[in-house]
PDB file of C-alpha atoms in Angstrom:
ATOM      1  CA  MET A   1     -86.982 -15.789  18.059  1.00  0.00           C
ATOM      2  CA  ALA A   2     -84.067 -17.422  19.418  1.00  0.00           C
ATOM      3  CA  GLN A   3     -81.580 -15.014  20.843  1.00  0.00           C
ATOM      4  CA  ASP A   4     -78.285 -15.096  19.029  1.00  0.00           C
ATOM      5  CA  ASN A   5     -75.357 -14.443  21.677  1.00  0.00           C
ATOM      6  CA  SER A   6     -72.973 -13.170  18.945  1.00  0.00           C
ATOM      7  CA  SER A   7     -75.549 -10.421  17.623  1.00  0.00           C
ATOM      8  CA  ARG A   8     -76.962  -9.511  21.087  1.00  0.00           C
ATOM      9  CA  VAL A   9     -77.243  -5.726  22.124  1.00  0.00           C
ATOM     10  CA  THR A  10     -74.195  -5.101  24.614  1.00  0.00           C
ATOM     11  CA  GLU A  11     -75.110  -1.193  24.866  1.00  0.00           C
ATOM     12  CA  PHE A  12     -77.879   1.349  23.795  1.00  0.00           C
ATOM     13  CA  ILE A  13     -77.707   4.873  22.188  1.00  0.00           C
ATOM     14  CA  LEU A  14     -79.626   7.397  24.050  1.00  0.00           C
ATOM     15  CA  LEU A  15     -80.901  10.362  21.337  1.00  0.00           C
ATOM     16  CA  GLY A  16     -81.792  12.816  24.021  1.00  0.00           C
ATOM     17  CA  LEU A  17     -84.004  15.740  23.521  1.00  0.00           C
ATOM     18  CA  SER A  18     -82.009  17.074  20.502  1.00  0.00           C
ATOM     19  CA  ASP A  19     -79.115  17.030  18.453  1.00  0.00           C
ATOM     20  CA  THR A  20     -78.440  20.608  18.113  1.00  0.00           C
ATOM     21  CA  GLN A  21     -75.324  21.913  19.482  1.00  0.00           C
ATOM     22  CA  GLU A  22     -77.130  25.157  20.874  1.00  0.00           C
ATOM     23  CA  LEU A  23     -80.296  23.529  22.325  1.00  0.00           C
ATOM     24  CA  GLN A  24     -77.876  20.664  24.076  1.00  0.00           C
ATOM     25  CA  LEU A  25     -76.305  23.231  25.678  1.00  0.00           C
ATOM     26  CA  LEU A  26     -79.815  25.007  26.743  1.00  0.00           C
ATOM     27  CA  PHE A  27     -80.848  21.607  28.049  1.00  0.00           C
ATOM     28  CA  PHE A  28     -77.445  21.181  30.184  1.00  0.00           C
ATOM     29  CA  THR A  29     -78.385  24.502  32.077  1.00  0.00           C
ATOM     30  CA  LEU A  30     -81.808  23.931  32.461  1.00  0.00           C
ATOM     31  CA  PHE A  31     -81.137  20.292  33.730  1.00  0.00           C
ATOM     32  CA  LEU A  32     -78.498  21.527  36.031  1.00  0.00           C
ATOM     33  CA  LEU A  33     -80.416  24.125  37.486  1.00  0.00           C
ATOM     34  CA  ALA A  34     -83.193  22.106  37.937  1.00  0.00           C
ATOM     35  CA  TYR A  35     -81.168  19.133  39.655  1.00  0.00           C
ATOM     36  CA  THR A  36     -79.506  21.972  42.134  1.00  0.00           C
ATOM     37  CA  MET A  37     -83.021  22.995  43.098  1.00  0.00           C
ATOM     38  CA  VAL A  38     -84.238  19.455  43.647  1.00  0.00           C
ATOM     39  CA  LEU A  39     -80.989  18.827  45.656  1.00  0.00           C
ATOM     40  CA  LEU A  40     -81.002  22.019  47.469  1.00  0.00           C
ATOM     41  CA  GLY A  41     -84.959  22.597  47.788  1.00  0.00           C
ATOM     42  CA  ASN A  42     -85.290  19.151  49.388  1.00  0.00           C
ATOM     43  CA  LEU A  43     -82.076  18.504  51.796  1.00  0.00           C
ATOM     44  CA  LEU A  44     -83.483  21.905  53.081  1.00  0.00           C
ATOM     45  CA  ILE A  45     -86.955  20.555  53.666  1.00  0.00           C
ATOM     46  CA  ILE A  46     -85.071  17.294  55.073  1.00  0.00           C
ATOM     47  CA  MET A  47     -82.947  19.544  57.625  1.00  0.00           C
ATOM     48  CA  ALA A  48     -85.943  21.425  58.601  1.00  0.00           C
ATOM     49  CA  VAL A  49     -88.407  18.356  59.714  1.00  0.00           C
ATOM     50  CA  ARG A  50     -85.462  16.635  61.209  1.00  0.00           C
ATOM     51  CA  THR A  51     -84.214  19.401  63.128  1.00  0.00           C
ATOM     52  CA  ASP A  52     -87.169  21.185  64.313  1.00  0.00           C
ATOM     53  CA  PRO A  53     -89.546  19.575  67.150  1.00  0.00           C
ATOM     54  CA  LYS A  54     -92.673  21.669  66.028  1.00  0.00           C
ATOM     55  CA  LEU A  55     -92.679  19.527  62.715  1.00  0.00           C
ATOM     56  CA  SER A  56     -92.865  16.493  64.523  1.00  0.00           C
ATOM     57  CA  SER A  57     -96.663  15.642  63.363  1.00  0.00           C
ATOM     58  CA  PRO A  58     -97.071  12.829  60.290  1.00  0.00           C
ATOM     59  CA  MET A  59     -97.708  15.050  57.812  1.00  0.00           C
ATOM     60  CA  TYR A  60     -94.090  16.510  57.906  1.00  0.00           C
ATOM     61  CA  PHE A  61     -92.708  12.742  58.403  1.00  0.00           C
ATOM     62  CA  LEU A  62     -94.055  11.735  55.416  1.00  0.00           C
ATOM     63  CA  LEU A  63     -93.093  15.340  53.572  1.00  0.00           C
ATOM     64  CA  CYS A  64     -89.423  14.518  54.785  1.00  0.00           C
ATOM     65  CA  ASN A  65     -89.386  11.030  53.368  1.00  0.00           C
ATOM     66  CA  LEU A  66     -91.492  12.730  50.004  1.00  0.00           C
ATOM     67  CA  SER A  67     -88.158  14.717  49.798  1.00  0.00           C
ATOM     68  CA  PHE A  68     -85.689  11.690  50.252  1.00  0.00           C
ATOM     69  CA  ILE A  69     -87.431  10.131  47.405  1.00  0.00           C
ATOM     70  CA  ASP A  70     -87.338  13.038  45.218  1.00  0.00           C
ATOM     71  CA  ILE A  71     -83.496  13.183  45.541  1.00  0.00           C
ATOM     72  CA  CYS A  72     -83.210   9.494  44.903  1.00  0.00           C
ATOM     73  CA  TYR A  73     -85.941   9.580  41.945  1.00  0.00           C
ATOM     74  CA  THR A  74     -83.990  12.327  39.609  1.00  0.00           C
ATOM     75  CA  SER A  75     -80.509  10.885  40.626  1.00  0.00           C
ATOM     76  CA  VAL A  76     -81.166   8.395  38.911  1.00  0.00           C
ATOM     77  CA  THR A  77     -81.276  10.133  35.353  1.00  0.00           C
ATOM     78  CA  ILE A  78     -80.255  13.745  35.373  1.00  0.00           C
ATOM     79  CA  PRO A  79     -76.704  13.257  36.423  1.00  0.00           C
ATOM     80  CA  ARG A  80     -76.318  10.925  33.764  1.00  0.00           C
ATOM     81  CA  VAL A  81     -78.038  12.874  31.543  1.00  0.00           C
ATOM     82  CA  LEU A  82     -75.573  15.914  32.295  1.00  0.00           C
ATOM     83  CA  VAL A  83     -72.789  14.080  31.858  1.00  0.00           C
ATOM     84  CA  ALA A  84     -74.231  12.922  28.326  1.00  0.00           C
ATOM     85  CA  LEU A  85     -74.841  16.385  27.437  1.00  0.00           C
ATOM     86  CA  LEU A  86     -71.140  17.813  28.311  1.00  0.00           C
ATOM     87  CA  SER A  87     -69.428  15.215  26.711  1.00  0.00           C
ATOM     88  CA  GLY A  88     -71.295  13.892  23.910  1.00  0.00           C
ATOM     89  CA  HIS A  89     -71.099  10.206  25.069  1.00  0.00           C
ATOM     90  CA  LYS A  90     -74.442   8.909  24.702  1.00  0.00           C
ATOM     91  CA  ALA A  91     -73.957   5.254  24.733  1.00  0.00           C
ATOM     92  CA  ILE A  92     -75.075   3.156  27.823  1.00  0.00           C
ATOM     93  CA  ALA A  93     -74.167  -0.584  28.308  1.00  0.00           C
ATOM     94  CA  PHE A  94     -77.348  -3.090  28.653  1.00  0.00           C
ATOM     95  CA  GLU A  95     -76.625  -3.865  32.358  1.00  0.00           C
ATOM     96  CA  GLY A  96     -76.462   0.120  33.004  1.00  0.00           C
ATOM     97  CA  CYS A  97     -79.766   0.452  30.954  1.00  0.00           C
ATOM     98  CA  MET A  98     -81.441  -2.027  33.034  1.00  0.00           C
ATOM     99  CA  ALA A  99     -80.060  -0.826  36.432  1.00  0.00           C
ATOM    100  CA  GLN A 100     -81.495   2.473  35.538  1.00  0.00           C
ATOM    101  CA  LEU A 101     -85.039   1.269  34.073  1.00  0.00           C
ATOM    102  CA  PHE A 102     -85.109  -0.656  37.903  1.00  0.00           C
ATOM    103  CA  PHE A 103     -84.121   2.408  40.221  1.00  0.00           C
ATOM    104  CA  LEU A 104     -86.490   4.433  38.165  1.00  0.00           C
ATOM    105  CA  HIS A 105     -89.667   2.649  38.747  1.00  0.00           C
ATOM    106  CA  PHE A 106     -88.232   1.413  42.290  1.00  0.00           C
ATOM    107  CA  VAL A 107     -88.409   4.889  43.603  1.00  0.00           C
ATOM    108  CA  GLY A 108     -91.031   6.333  41.101  1.00  0.00           C
ATOM    109  CA  SER A 109     -93.699   3.930  42.243  1.00  0.00           C
ATOM    110  CA  SER A 110     -92.479   4.269  45.836  1.00  0.00           C
ATOM    111  CA  GLU A 111     -93.378   7.990  45.074  1.00  0.00           C
ATOM    112  CA  MET A 112     -96.704   7.288  43.811  1.00  0.00           C
ATOM    113  CA  PHE A 113     -97.249   5.009  46.702  1.00  0.00           C
ATOM    114  CA  LEU A 114     -96.446   7.672  49.291  1.00  0.00           C
ATOM    115  CA  LEU A 115     -98.273  10.363  47.769  1.00  0.00           C
ATOM    116  CA  THR A 116    -101.366   7.950  48.223  1.00  0.00           C
ATOM    117  CA  VAL A 117    -100.197   7.730  51.761  1.00  0.00           C
ATOM    118  CA  MET A 118    -100.368  11.280  52.422  1.00  0.00           C
ATOM    119  CA  ALA A 119    -103.638  11.756  50.932  1.00  0.00           C
ATOM    120  CA  PHE A 120    -104.911   9.383  53.409  1.00  0.00           C
ATOM    121  CA  ASP A 121    -103.186  11.259  56.282  1.00  0.00           C
ATOM    122  CA  ARG A 122    -104.593  14.968  55.026  1.00  0.00           C
ATOM    123  CA  TYR A 123    -108.234  12.531  55.011  1.00  0.00           C
ATOM    124  CA  THR A 124    -107.878  11.162  58.400  1.00  0.00           C
ATOM    125  CA  ALA A 125    -106.400  14.507  59.949  1.00  0.00           C
ATOM    126  CA  ILE A 126    -109.721  16.271  58.335  1.00  0.00           C
ATOM    127  CA  CYS A 127    -112.696  13.618  58.131  1.00  0.00           C
ATOM    128  CA  ARG A 128    -111.754  11.859  61.584  1.00  0.00           C
ATOM    129  CA  PRO A 129    -109.482  14.150  63.810  1.00  0.00           C
ATOM    130  CA  LEU A 130    -110.665  12.350  67.046  1.00  0.00           C
ATOM    131  CA  HIS A 131    -108.704   9.586  65.921  1.00  0.00           C
ATOM    132  CA  TYR A 132    -106.209  11.055  63.924  1.00  0.00           C
ATOM    133  CA  THR A 133    -103.121  10.236  66.672  1.00  0.00           C
ATOM    134  CA  ALA A 134    -104.005   6.484  67.214  1.00  0.00           C
ATOM    135  CA  ILE A 135    -104.242   6.093  63.285  1.00  0.00           C
ATOM    136  CA  MET A 136    -101.128   8.002  62.466  1.00  0.00           C
ATOM    137  CA  ALA A 137     -99.237   6.723  65.388  1.00  0.00           C
ATOM    138  CA  CYS A 138     -95.338   6.798  64.963  1.00  0.00           C
ATOM    139  CA  GLY A 139     -95.190   3.181  64.438  1.00  0.00           C
ATOM    140  CA  ALA A 140     -97.998   3.535  61.865  1.00  0.00           C
ATOM    141  CA  CYS A 141     -96.346   6.054  59.724  1.00  0.00           C
ATOM    142  CA  TRP A 142     -92.834   4.017  59.576  1.00  0.00           C
ATOM    143  CA  ALA A 143     -95.256   0.743  58.550  1.00  0.00           C
ATOM    144  CA  LEU A 144     -96.619   2.557  55.789  1.00  0.00           C
ATOM    145  CA  VAL A 145     -93.477   3.698  54.474  1.00  0.00           C
ATOM    146  CA  ALA A 146     -91.924   0.809  54.739  1.00  0.00           C
ATOM    147  CA  ALA A 147     -94.859  -0.593  52.612  1.00  0.00           C
ATOM    148  CA  CYS A 148     -94.568   2.263  49.856  1.00  0.00           C
ATOM    149  CA  TRP A 149     -91.023   1.152  49.331  1.00  0.00           C
ATOM    150  CA  ALA A 150     -91.493  -2.523  49.164  1.00  0.00           C
ATOM    151  CA  GLY A 151     -94.435  -2.171  46.749  1.00  0.00           C
ATOM    152  CA  GLY A 152     -92.352  -0.105  44.516  1.00  0.00           C
ATOM    153  CA  PHE A 153     -89.570  -3.186  45.263  1.00  0.00           C
ATOM    154  CA  ILE A 154     -92.227  -5.529  44.019  1.00  0.00           C
ATOM    155  CA  HIS A 155     -93.154  -3.432  40.939  1.00  0.00           C
ATOM    156  CA  SER A 156     -89.731  -2.834  39.454  1.00  0.00           C
ATOM    157  CA  SER A 157     -88.515  -6.152  39.843  1.00  0.00           C
ATOM    158  CA  VAL A 158     -91.626  -7.106  37.937  1.00  0.00           C
ATOM    159  CA  GLN A 159     -90.577  -4.941  35.038  1.00  0.00           C
ATOM    160  CA  THR A 160     -87.312  -5.584  35.157  1.00  0.00           C
ATOM    161  CA  VAL A 161     -87.728  -9.538  34.881  1.00  0.00           C
ATOM    162  CA  LEU A 162     -90.306  -8.891  32.137  1.00  0.00           C
ATOM    163  CA  MET A 163     -87.326  -6.775  30.428  1.00  0.00           C
ATOM    164  CA  LEU A 164     -84.560  -9.249  30.909  1.00  0.00           C
ATOM    165  CA  GLN A 165     -86.326 -12.075  29.200  1.00  0.00           C
ATOM    166  CA  LEU A 166     -86.601 -10.144  25.899  1.00  0.00           C
ATOM    167  CA  PRO A 167     -83.748 -10.777  23.258  1.00  0.00           C
ATOM    168  CA  PHE A 168     -82.238  -7.955  21.989  1.00  0.00           C
ATOM    169  CA  CYS A 169     -80.377  -8.472  18.800  1.00  0.00           C
ATOM    170  CA  GLY A 170     -81.123  -5.542  16.634  1.00  0.00           C
ATOM    171  CA  PRO A 171     -81.895  -1.906  16.824  1.00  0.00           C
ATOM    172  CA  ASN A 172     -80.095   0.034  20.400  1.00  0.00           C
ATOM    173  CA  THR A 173     -81.171   3.293  19.495  1.00  0.00           C
ATOM    174  CA  ILE A 174     -83.168   4.743  22.065  1.00  0.00           C
ATOM    175  CA  HIS A 175     -85.132   7.762  21.125  1.00  0.00           C
ATOM    176  CA  SER A 176     -84.990   9.582  25.051  1.00  0.00           C
ATOM    177  CA  TYR A 177     -82.351  10.664  27.165  1.00  0.00           C
ATOM    178  CA  PHE A 178     -82.804   7.694  29.747  1.00  0.00           C
ATOM    179  CA  CYS A 179     -83.751   3.817  29.505  1.00  0.00           C
ATOM    180  CA  ASP A 180     -87.640   3.342  30.349  1.00  0.00           C
ATOM    181  CA  VAL A 181     -89.925   0.329  29.430  1.00  0.00           C
ATOM    182  CA  PRO A 182     -91.895   1.991  26.149  1.00  0.00           C
ATOM    183  CA  PRO A 183     -88.878   3.009  24.342  1.00  0.00           C
ATOM    184  CA  VAL A 184     -86.556   0.065  25.249  1.00  0.00           C
ATOM    185  CA  VAL A 185     -89.230  -2.761  25.148  1.00  0.00           C
ATOM    186  CA  ARG A 186     -90.071  -1.571  21.257  1.00  0.00           C
ATOM    187  CA  LEU A 187     -86.033  -2.722  20.440  1.00  0.00           C
ATOM    188  CA  ALA A 188     -86.755  -6.099  21.200  1.00  0.00           C
ATOM    189  CA  CYS A 189     -86.372  -8.949  18.620  1.00  0.00           C
ATOM    190  CA  THR A 190     -89.433 -10.770  19.056  1.00  0.00           C
ATOM    191  CA  ASP A 191     -92.861  -9.915  19.131  1.00  0.00           C
ATOM    192  CA  THR A 192     -93.699  -8.121  22.395  1.00  0.00           C
ATOM    193  CA  ALA A 193     -97.482  -7.073  21.856  1.00  0.00           C
ATOM    194  CA  LEU A 194     -98.102  -9.946  25.838  1.00  0.00           C
ATOM    195  CA  THR A 195     -95.277  -8.323  27.239  1.00  0.00           C
ATOM    196  CA  GLU A 196     -96.472  -4.362  26.224  1.00  0.00           C
ATOM    197  CA  TRP A 197     -99.941  -5.434  27.938  1.00  0.00           C
ATOM    198  CA  LEU A 198     -98.307  -7.088  31.146  1.00  0.00           C
ATOM    199  CA  MET A 199     -96.419  -3.666  31.532  1.00  0.00           C
ATOM    200  CA  ALA A 200     -99.151  -1.638  30.631  1.00  0.00           C
ATOM    201  CA  SER A 201    -101.219  -3.564  33.558  1.00  0.00           C
ATOM    202  CA  ASN A 202     -98.404  -2.964  35.970  1.00  0.00           C
ATOM    203  CA  SER A 203     -97.123   0.577  35.511  1.00  0.00           C
ATOM    204  CA  GLY A 204    -100.283   1.854  34.028  1.00  0.00           C
ATOM    205  CA  LEU A 205    -102.488   0.650  36.200  1.00  0.00           C
ATOM    206  CA  ILE A 206    -100.616   1.557  39.527  1.00  0.00           C
ATOM    207  CA  SER A 207    -100.702   5.307  37.823  1.00  0.00           C
ATOM    208  CA  LEU A 208    -104.163   5.207  37.411  1.00  0.00           C
ATOM    209  CA  GLY A 209    -105.119   3.431  40.248  1.00  0.00           C
ATOM    210  CA  CYS A 210    -103.129   5.175  42.933  1.00  0.00           C
ATOM    211  CA  PHE A 211    -104.576   8.458  40.818  1.00  0.00           C
ATOM    212  CA  LEU A 212    -108.302   7.545  41.176  1.00  0.00           C
ATOM    213  CA  VAL A 213    -107.472   6.594  45.061  1.00  0.00           C
ATOM    214  CA  LEU A 214    -106.247  10.415  45.689  1.00  0.00           C
ATOM    215  CA  VAL A 215    -109.037  11.956  43.676  1.00  0.00           C
ATOM    216  CA  ALA A 216    -111.922   9.848  45.800  1.00  0.00           C
ATOM    217  CA  SER A 217    -109.796  11.018  48.857  1.00  0.00           C
ATOM    218  CA  TYR A 218    -109.709  14.655  47.858  1.00  0.00           C
ATOM    219  CA  ALA A 219    -113.633  14.126  46.829  1.00  0.00           C
ATOM    220  CA  LEU A 220    -114.331  13.225  50.617  1.00  0.00           C
ATOM    221  CA  ILE A 221    -112.135  15.783  52.130  1.00  0.00           C
ATOM    222  CA  LEU A 222    -114.331  18.300  50.285  1.00  0.00           C
ATOM    223  CA  ALA A 223    -117.850  17.058  51.560  1.00  0.00           C
ATOM    224  CA  LYS A 224    -116.441  16.924  54.760  1.00  0.00           C
ATOM    225  CA  VAL A 225    -115.472  20.645  54.890  1.00  0.00           C
ATOM    226  CA  GLN A 226    -118.528  21.697  53.113  1.00  0.00           C
ATOM    227  CA  ALA A 227    -120.378  19.996  55.855  1.00  0.00           C
ATOM    228  CA  ARG A 228    -118.154  21.396  58.620  1.00  0.00           C
ATOM    229  CA  VAL A 229    -116.051  24.720  58.236  1.00  0.00           C
ATOM    230  CA  SER A 230    -113.740  25.707  60.557  1.00  0.00           C
ATOM    231  CA  GLN A 231    -110.220  27.615  60.858  1.00  0.00           C
ATOM    232  CA  GLY A 232    -108.548  24.106  61.381  1.00  0.00           C
ATOM    233  CA  ASN A 233    -110.238  22.433  58.457  1.00  0.00           C
ATOM    234  CA  TRP A 234    -109.396  25.512  55.942  1.00  0.00           C
ATOM    235  CA  LYS A 235    -105.708  25.114  56.707  1.00  0.00           C
ATOM    236  CA  ALA A 236    -105.851  21.509  56.208  1.00  0.00           C
ATOM    237  CA  LEU A 237    -107.474  21.960  52.828  1.00  0.00           C
ATOM    238  CA  SER A 238    -104.941  24.488  51.791  1.00  0.00           C
ATOM    239  CA  THR A 239    -102.614  22.080  52.304  1.00  0.00           C
ATOM    240  CA  CYS A 240    -104.450  19.023  50.235  1.00  0.00           C
ATOM    241  CA  THR A 241    -104.614  22.079  47.357  1.00  0.00           C
ATOM    242  CA  SER A 242    -100.790  21.923  47.259  1.00  0.00           C
ATOM    243  CA  HIS A 243    -101.026  18.174  47.200  1.00  0.00           C
ATOM    244  CA  VAL A 244    -103.443  18.186  44.799  1.00  0.00           C
ATOM    245  CA  MET A 245    -100.803  20.222  42.097  1.00  0.00           C
ATOM    246  CA  ALA A 246     -97.917  17.644  42.958  1.00  0.00           C
ATOM    247  CA  VAL A 247    -100.217  14.939  42.531  1.00  0.00           C
ATOM    248  CA  THR A 248    -101.260  16.293  38.937  1.00  0.00           C
ATOM    249  CA  LEU A 249     -97.785  16.933  37.936  1.00  0.00           C
ATOM    250  CA  LEU A 250     -96.821  13.424  38.785  1.00  0.00           C
ATOM    251  CA  PHE A 251     -99.836  11.158  37.702  1.00  0.00           C
ATOM    252  CA  MET A 252    -101.252  12.639  34.636  1.00  0.00           C
ATOM    253  CA  PRO A 253     -98.035  12.528  32.361  1.00  0.00           C
ATOM    254  CA  CYS A 254     -97.167   8.874  34.066  1.00  0.00           C
ATOM    255  CA  ILE A 255    -100.648   7.742  32.960  1.00  0.00           C
ATOM    256  CA  PHE A 256    -100.555   9.188  29.003  1.00  0.00           C
ATOM    257  CA  THR A 257     -97.072   7.496  29.079  1.00  0.00           C
ATOM    258  CA  TYR A 258     -97.574   4.113  30.176  1.00  0.00           C
ATOM    259  CA  LEU A 259    -101.329   3.402  29.116  1.00  0.00           C
ATOM    260  CA  ARG A 260    -100.879   4.541  25.603  1.00  0.00           C
ATOM    261  CA  PRO A 261    -101.292   2.143  22.741  1.00  0.00           C
ATOM    262  CA  ALA A 262     -97.837   0.863  21.669  1.00  0.00           C
ATOM    263  CA  GLY A 263     -96.005   3.342  18.989  1.00  0.00           C
ATOM    264  CA  THR A 264     -93.451   5.999  19.135  1.00  0.00           C
ATOM    265  CA  LEU A 265     -94.905   9.603  19.297  1.00  0.00           C
ATOM    266  CA  PRO A 266     -92.044  12.396  19.108  1.00  0.00           C
ATOM    267  CA  ILE A 267     -93.826  14.012  22.018  1.00  0.00           C
ATOM    268  CA  ASN A 268     -93.005  11.343  24.222  1.00  0.00           C
ATOM    269  CA  LYS A 269     -89.708  12.073  25.614  1.00  0.00           C
ATOM    270  CA  TYR A 270     -90.448  15.634  26.030  1.00  0.00           C
ATOM    271  CA  VAL A 271     -93.727  14.440  28.501  1.00  0.00           C
ATOM    272  CA  CYS A 272     -91.055  13.034  30.346  1.00  0.00           C
ATOM    273  CA  VAL A 273     -89.218  15.666  31.533  1.00  0.00           C
ATOM    274  CA  ILE A 274     -92.449  16.976  33.349  1.00  0.00           C
ATOM    275  CA  TYR A 275     -92.398  13.270  35.827  1.00  0.00           C
ATOM    276  CA  THR A 276     -88.975  12.619  36.267  1.00  0.00           C
ATOM    277  CA  ILE A 277     -87.678  16.290  36.334  1.00  0.00           C
ATOM    278  CA  PHE A 278     -90.215  19.298  36.696  1.00  0.00           C
ATOM    279  CA  SER A 279     -92.405  17.756  39.258  1.00  0.00           C
ATOM    280  CA  PRO A 280     -89.466  16.905  41.451  1.00  0.00           C
ATOM    281  CA  MET A 281     -88.275  20.383  41.403  1.00  0.00           C
ATOM    282  CA  MET A 282     -91.395  21.643  41.862  1.00  0.00           C
ATOM    283  CA  ASN A 283     -92.440  19.545  45.165  1.00  0.00           C
ATOM    284  CA  PRO A 284     -90.065  21.699  47.460  1.00  0.00           C
ATOM    285  CA  LEU A 285     -91.952  24.989  46.038  1.00  0.00           C
ATOM    286  CA  ILE A 286     -95.426  23.340  46.240  1.00  0.00           C
ATOM    287  CA  TYR A 287     -95.334  22.223  50.102  1.00  0.00           C
ATOM    288  CA  THR A 288     -92.973  24.940  51.337  1.00  0.00           C
ATOM    289  CA  LEU A 289     -94.957  27.891  49.863  1.00  0.00           C
ATOM    290  CA  ARG A 290     -98.110  26.726  51.159  1.00  0.00           C
ATOM    291  CA  SER A 291     -97.108  25.863  54.911  1.00  0.00           C
ATOM    292  CA  SER A 292     -96.254  28.505  57.041  1.00  0.00           C
ATOM    293  CA  GLU A 293     -94.736  26.423  59.087  1.00  0.00           C
ATOM    294  CA  VAL A 294     -92.094  24.923  57.121  1.00  0.00           C
ATOM    295  CA  LYS A 295     -91.103  28.561  56.178  1.00  0.00           C
ATOM    296  CA  GLU A 296     -90.719  29.633  59.479  1.00  0.00           C
ATOM    297  CA  SER A 297     -88.450  26.359  60.388  1.00  0.00           C
ATOM    298  CA  MET A 298     -86.538  27.074  57.374  1.00  0.00           C
ATOM    299  CA  TRP A 299     -86.044  30.870  58.542  1.00  0.00           C
ATOM    300  CA  ARG A 300     -84.914  29.660  62.150  1.00  0.00           C
ATOM    301  CA  LEU A 301     -82.420  26.835  60.410  1.00  0.00           C
ATOM    302  CA  TRP A 302     -80.994  29.425  58.142  1.00  0.00           C
ATOM    303  CA  LYS A 303     -80.411  32.336  61.323  1.00  0.00           C
ATOM    304  CA  ARG A 304     -78.883  29.071  63.366  1.00  0.00           C
ATOM    305  CA  CYS A 305     -76.690  28.630  60.217  1.00  0.00           C
ATOM    306  CA  ARG A 306     -75.776  32.022  60.194  1.00  0.00           C
ATOM    307  CA  ALA A 307     -74.997  32.474  63.966  1.00  0.00           C
TER     308      ALA A 307
END
């Protein structure tokens, strides 16, 4: 269908999670609390890792980068949601919607790649301890993190280019609280079957592929630990347990969202809350509660700040 410039959609309406005033106030409180926890928790982790020489191993370097990504990831959606809940203004410009979609997938896919790298780090530490220092050298860690960001940029660019090729000239109501591929692509004034398949093979297969790699790495780690039990191995395995929890919170809702057949399910926007808000909020708790070194570093940082 040819796109008519005179009827081109210039803004979208984000319906959010509920139209009820009482629920909107509840969601505002919960979202504000979650965002505050994300900012404070991840900033505290970054400060602890950056200021404590004892936390100079590759694992904590990657954890620091994960905290930075979580801050960026939540900042793409939550601040605007809070403003919309407080002011009642639900409209977002077409350009702003595409920008939000781009940065959401840019940072989100970068986090998936980084979690995969973190699993590789744990696999190397447990299964190849004698070669760990050489494999996870400082230069290699920086290169892996850069590759995660580059992969996220390529993925997000493909998604955004596919979206910009679609004509939007009719409905402009999005049944969600942020701009994402599944709800926006259904508003296009053309047959989007091929585009949806391309986007599913992009976002969905990346989520599924990274998840399968993570599952395989943990299976190898479990096999190795069973064959050679030691205090150091069980400590590393404990770290992997927290990693599994974080991975499950992020990947399972993403796989459900991006590999589902086309069609709107009312539960979809609530599933999005898990990987856009709940997962980044839980990451600091999961990693700090499972790492005595990080907790001790935070305590020393707190005492220095009070001194």
